[in-house]
CSV table of C-alpha atoms in Angstrom, one decimal:
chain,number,residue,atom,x,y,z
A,14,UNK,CA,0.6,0.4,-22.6
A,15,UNK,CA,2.0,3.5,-23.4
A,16,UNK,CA,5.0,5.4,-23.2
A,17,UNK,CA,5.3,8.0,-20.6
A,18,UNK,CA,3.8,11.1,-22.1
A,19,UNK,CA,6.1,14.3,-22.2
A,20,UNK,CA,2.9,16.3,-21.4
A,21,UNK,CA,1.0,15.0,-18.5
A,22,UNK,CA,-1.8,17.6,-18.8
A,23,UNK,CA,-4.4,15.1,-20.5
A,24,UNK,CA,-4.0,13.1,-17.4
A,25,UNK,CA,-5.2,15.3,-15.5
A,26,UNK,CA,-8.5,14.7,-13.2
A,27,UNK,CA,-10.1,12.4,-10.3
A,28,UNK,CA,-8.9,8.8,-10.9
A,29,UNK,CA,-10.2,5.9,-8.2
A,30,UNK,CA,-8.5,2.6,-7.6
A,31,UNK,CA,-10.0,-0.2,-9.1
A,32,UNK,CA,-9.1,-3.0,-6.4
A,33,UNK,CA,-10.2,-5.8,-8.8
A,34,UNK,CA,-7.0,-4.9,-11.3
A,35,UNK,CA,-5.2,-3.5,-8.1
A,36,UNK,CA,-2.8,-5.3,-5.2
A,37,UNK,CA,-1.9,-3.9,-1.6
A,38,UNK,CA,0.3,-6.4,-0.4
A,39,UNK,CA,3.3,-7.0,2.2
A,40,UNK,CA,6.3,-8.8,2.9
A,41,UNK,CA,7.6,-9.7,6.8
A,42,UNK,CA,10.9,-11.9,7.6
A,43,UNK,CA,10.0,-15.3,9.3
A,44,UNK,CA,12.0,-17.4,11.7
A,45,UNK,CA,14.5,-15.1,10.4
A,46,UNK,CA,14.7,-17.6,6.9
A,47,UNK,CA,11.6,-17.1,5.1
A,48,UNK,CA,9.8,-14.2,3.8
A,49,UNK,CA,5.6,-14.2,4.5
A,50,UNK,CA,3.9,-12.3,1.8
A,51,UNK,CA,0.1,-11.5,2.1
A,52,UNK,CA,-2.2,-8.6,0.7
A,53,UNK,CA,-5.1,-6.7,2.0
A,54,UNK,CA,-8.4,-7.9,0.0
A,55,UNK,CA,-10.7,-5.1,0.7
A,56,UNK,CA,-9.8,-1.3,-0.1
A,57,UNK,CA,-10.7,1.7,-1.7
A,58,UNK,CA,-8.8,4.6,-2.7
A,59,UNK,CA,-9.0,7.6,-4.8
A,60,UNK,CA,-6.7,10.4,-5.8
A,61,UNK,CA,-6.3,14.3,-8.1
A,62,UNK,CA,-3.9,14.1,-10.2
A,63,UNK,CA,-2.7,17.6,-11.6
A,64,UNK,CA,-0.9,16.8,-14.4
A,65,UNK,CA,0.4,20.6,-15.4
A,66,UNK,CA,2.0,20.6,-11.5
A,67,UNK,CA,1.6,17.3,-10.3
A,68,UNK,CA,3.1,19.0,-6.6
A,69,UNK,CA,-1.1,19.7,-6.9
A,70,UNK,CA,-2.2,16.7,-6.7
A,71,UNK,CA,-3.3,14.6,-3.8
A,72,UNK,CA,-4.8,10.6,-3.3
A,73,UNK,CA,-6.0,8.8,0.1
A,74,UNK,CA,-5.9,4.9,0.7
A,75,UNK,CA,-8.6,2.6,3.1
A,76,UNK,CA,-8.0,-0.9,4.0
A,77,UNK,CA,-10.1,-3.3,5.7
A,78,UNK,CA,-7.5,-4.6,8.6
A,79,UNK,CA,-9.6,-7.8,8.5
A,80,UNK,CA,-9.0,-8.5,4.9
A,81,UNK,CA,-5.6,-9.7,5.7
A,82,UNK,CA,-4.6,-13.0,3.5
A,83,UNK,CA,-1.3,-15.1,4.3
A,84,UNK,CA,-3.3,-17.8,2.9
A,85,UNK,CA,-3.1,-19.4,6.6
A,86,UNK,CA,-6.3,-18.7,8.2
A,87,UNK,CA,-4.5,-19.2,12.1
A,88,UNK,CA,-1.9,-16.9,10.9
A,89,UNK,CA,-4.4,-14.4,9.3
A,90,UNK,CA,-6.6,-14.6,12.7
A,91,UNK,CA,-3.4,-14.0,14.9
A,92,UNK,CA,-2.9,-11.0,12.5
A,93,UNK,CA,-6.4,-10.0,13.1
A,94,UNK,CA,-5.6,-9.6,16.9
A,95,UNK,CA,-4.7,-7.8,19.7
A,96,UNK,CA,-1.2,-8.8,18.9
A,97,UNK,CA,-1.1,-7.0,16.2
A,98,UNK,CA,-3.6,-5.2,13.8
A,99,UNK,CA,-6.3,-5.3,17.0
A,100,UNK,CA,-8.8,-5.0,13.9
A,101,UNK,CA,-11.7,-5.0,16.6
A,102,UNK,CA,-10.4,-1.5,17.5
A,103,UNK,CA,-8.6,-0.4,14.6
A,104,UNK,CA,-10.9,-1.7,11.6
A,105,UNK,CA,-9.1,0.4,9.2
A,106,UNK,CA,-5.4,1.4,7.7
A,107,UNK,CA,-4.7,4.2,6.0
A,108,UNK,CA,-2.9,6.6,4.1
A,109,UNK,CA,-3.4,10.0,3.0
A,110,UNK,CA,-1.1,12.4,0.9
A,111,UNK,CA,0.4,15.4,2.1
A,112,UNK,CA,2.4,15.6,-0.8
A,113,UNK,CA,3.9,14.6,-4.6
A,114,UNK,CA,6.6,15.1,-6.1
A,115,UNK,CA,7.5,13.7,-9.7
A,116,UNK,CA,11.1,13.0,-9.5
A,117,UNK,CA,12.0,11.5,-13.1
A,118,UNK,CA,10.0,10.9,-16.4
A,119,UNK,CA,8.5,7.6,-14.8
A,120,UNK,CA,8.5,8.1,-10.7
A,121,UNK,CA,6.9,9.7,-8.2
A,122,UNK,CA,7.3,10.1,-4.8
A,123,UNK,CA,4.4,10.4,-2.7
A,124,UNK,CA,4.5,11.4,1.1
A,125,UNK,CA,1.3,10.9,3.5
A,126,UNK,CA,0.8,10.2,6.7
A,127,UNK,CA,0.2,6.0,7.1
A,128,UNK,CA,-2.1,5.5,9.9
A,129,UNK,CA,-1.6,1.8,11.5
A,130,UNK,CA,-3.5,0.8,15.1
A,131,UNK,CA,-4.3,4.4,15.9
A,132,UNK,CA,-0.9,5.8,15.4
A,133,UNK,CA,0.3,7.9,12.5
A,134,UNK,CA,3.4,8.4,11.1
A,135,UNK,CA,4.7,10.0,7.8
A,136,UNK,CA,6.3,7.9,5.1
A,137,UNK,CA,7.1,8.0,1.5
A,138,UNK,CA,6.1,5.8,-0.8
A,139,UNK,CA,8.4,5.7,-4.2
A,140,UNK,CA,6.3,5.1,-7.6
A,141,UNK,CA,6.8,4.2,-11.0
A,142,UNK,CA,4.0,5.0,-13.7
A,143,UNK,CA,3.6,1.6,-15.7
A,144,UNK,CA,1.4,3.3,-18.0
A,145,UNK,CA,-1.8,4.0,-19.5
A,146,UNK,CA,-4.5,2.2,-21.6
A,147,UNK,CA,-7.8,2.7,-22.7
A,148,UNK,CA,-9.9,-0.6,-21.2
A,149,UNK,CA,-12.4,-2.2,-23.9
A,150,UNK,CA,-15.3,0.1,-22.0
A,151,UNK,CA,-13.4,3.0,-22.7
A,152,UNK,CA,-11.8,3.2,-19.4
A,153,UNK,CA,-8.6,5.5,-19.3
A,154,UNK,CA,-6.6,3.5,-17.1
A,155,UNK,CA,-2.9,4.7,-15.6
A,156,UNK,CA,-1.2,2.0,-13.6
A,157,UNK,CA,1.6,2.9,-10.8
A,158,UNK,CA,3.7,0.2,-8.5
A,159,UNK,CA,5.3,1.3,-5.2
A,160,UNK,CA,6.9,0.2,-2.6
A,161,UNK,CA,8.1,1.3,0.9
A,162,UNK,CA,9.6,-0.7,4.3
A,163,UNK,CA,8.1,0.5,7.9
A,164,UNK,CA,9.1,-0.7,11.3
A,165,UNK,CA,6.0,-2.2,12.3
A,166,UNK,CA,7.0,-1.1,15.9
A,167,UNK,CA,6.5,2.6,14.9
A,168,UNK,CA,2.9,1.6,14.9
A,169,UNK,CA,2.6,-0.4,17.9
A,170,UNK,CA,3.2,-3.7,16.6
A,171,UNK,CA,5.2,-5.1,18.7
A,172,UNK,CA,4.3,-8.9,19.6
A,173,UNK,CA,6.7,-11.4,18.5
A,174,UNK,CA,8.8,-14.9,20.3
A,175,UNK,CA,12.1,-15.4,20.8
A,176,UNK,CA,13.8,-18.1,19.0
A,177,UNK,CA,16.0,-20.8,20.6
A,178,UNK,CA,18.0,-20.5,18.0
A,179,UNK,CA,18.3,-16.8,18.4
A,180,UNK,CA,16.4,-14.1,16.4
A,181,UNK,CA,12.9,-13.7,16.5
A,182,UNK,CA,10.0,-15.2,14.4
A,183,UNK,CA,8.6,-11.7,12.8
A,184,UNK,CA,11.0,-9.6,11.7
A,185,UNK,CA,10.5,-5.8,12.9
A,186,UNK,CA,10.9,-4.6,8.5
A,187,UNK,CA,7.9,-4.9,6.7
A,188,UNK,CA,7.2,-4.0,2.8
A,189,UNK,CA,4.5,-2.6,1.6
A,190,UNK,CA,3.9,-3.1,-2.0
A,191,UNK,CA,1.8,-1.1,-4.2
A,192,UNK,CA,0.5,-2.4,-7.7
A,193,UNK,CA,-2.2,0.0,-8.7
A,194,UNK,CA,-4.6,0.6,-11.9
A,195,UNK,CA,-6.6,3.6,-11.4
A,196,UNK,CA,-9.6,4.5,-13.6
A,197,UNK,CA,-10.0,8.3,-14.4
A,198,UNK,CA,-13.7,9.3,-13.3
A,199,UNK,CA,-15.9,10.3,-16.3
């Protein structure tokens, strides 16, 4: 990989996620002493990025609500449900820019509108460029990681149990993660 580049004009151009190299993923509190991480399987995103003012440039995320994996196929069909992605209704999740701001040598911050279960709420998602690379097919590839917390109650989310023990078994915080590799378009 390489450093990051001073001048971020030869980045510039259409880049789309390649989600065999990439990761969409999540982290929720269990029973209060555990963390639960999955991912989402299926996506597809694409983004402009403008590298003489990157505030140009602009990228939109969809997930496939039924590619949830916990590696539990109960839990992942419970997630599937009205309880709480209601992926019958609500097939997809996304997120769309409305904004980017570079705020060091190696970060971003990107702000969009996440849209989970029909309701949409802004949120800003902190990223740091890992790099770039040329791929043995001559791919130029750049690579970004992210990560963000959301109530999931924001976006209607709200099923959980009550513990004896106090507490509840799904915590109300979850993290998003973001581990992206983005091919630029020929």
């Amino acid at each position: 990989m390489s450093a990051f580049p001073t001048d971020l004009a030869p980045l510039t151009g259409r880049y789309t996620i390649d989600p065999a190299h990439s990761r969409i993923g999540f982290v929720a509190r269990h029973a209060m002493v555990t963390k639960v991480r999955g991912a989402f399987n299926e996506f597809e995103g694409s983004a402009y990025f403008d590298g003489a003012d990157p505030a140009g440039s602009s990228g939109k995320v969809t997930i496939k609500a039924t590619s949830v994996d916990t590696r539990n196929a109960d839990r992942d069909q419970h997630l599937r449900s009205n309880d709480f992605l209601n992926m019958d209704e609500y097939p997809e999740i996304t997120f769309v820019s409305t904004s980017v701001r570079r705020s060091d040598d190696t970060s971003f911050e990107v702000t969009g509108d996440l849209t989970v279960k029909g309701v949409t709420k802004p949120v800003t998602i902190p990223f740091s460029y890992e790099g770039t690379a040329t791929d043995p097919f001559g791919n130029l590839r750049v690579g970004l990681e992210g990560e963000v917390t959301i109530n999931r109650k924001d976006y209607g989310v709200i099923w959980n149990a009550a513990l004896e023990t106090g507490g509840v078994l799904v915590s109300e915080k979850i993290k998003l993660e973001f581990e992206i590799s983005a091919i630029k378009d020929a």
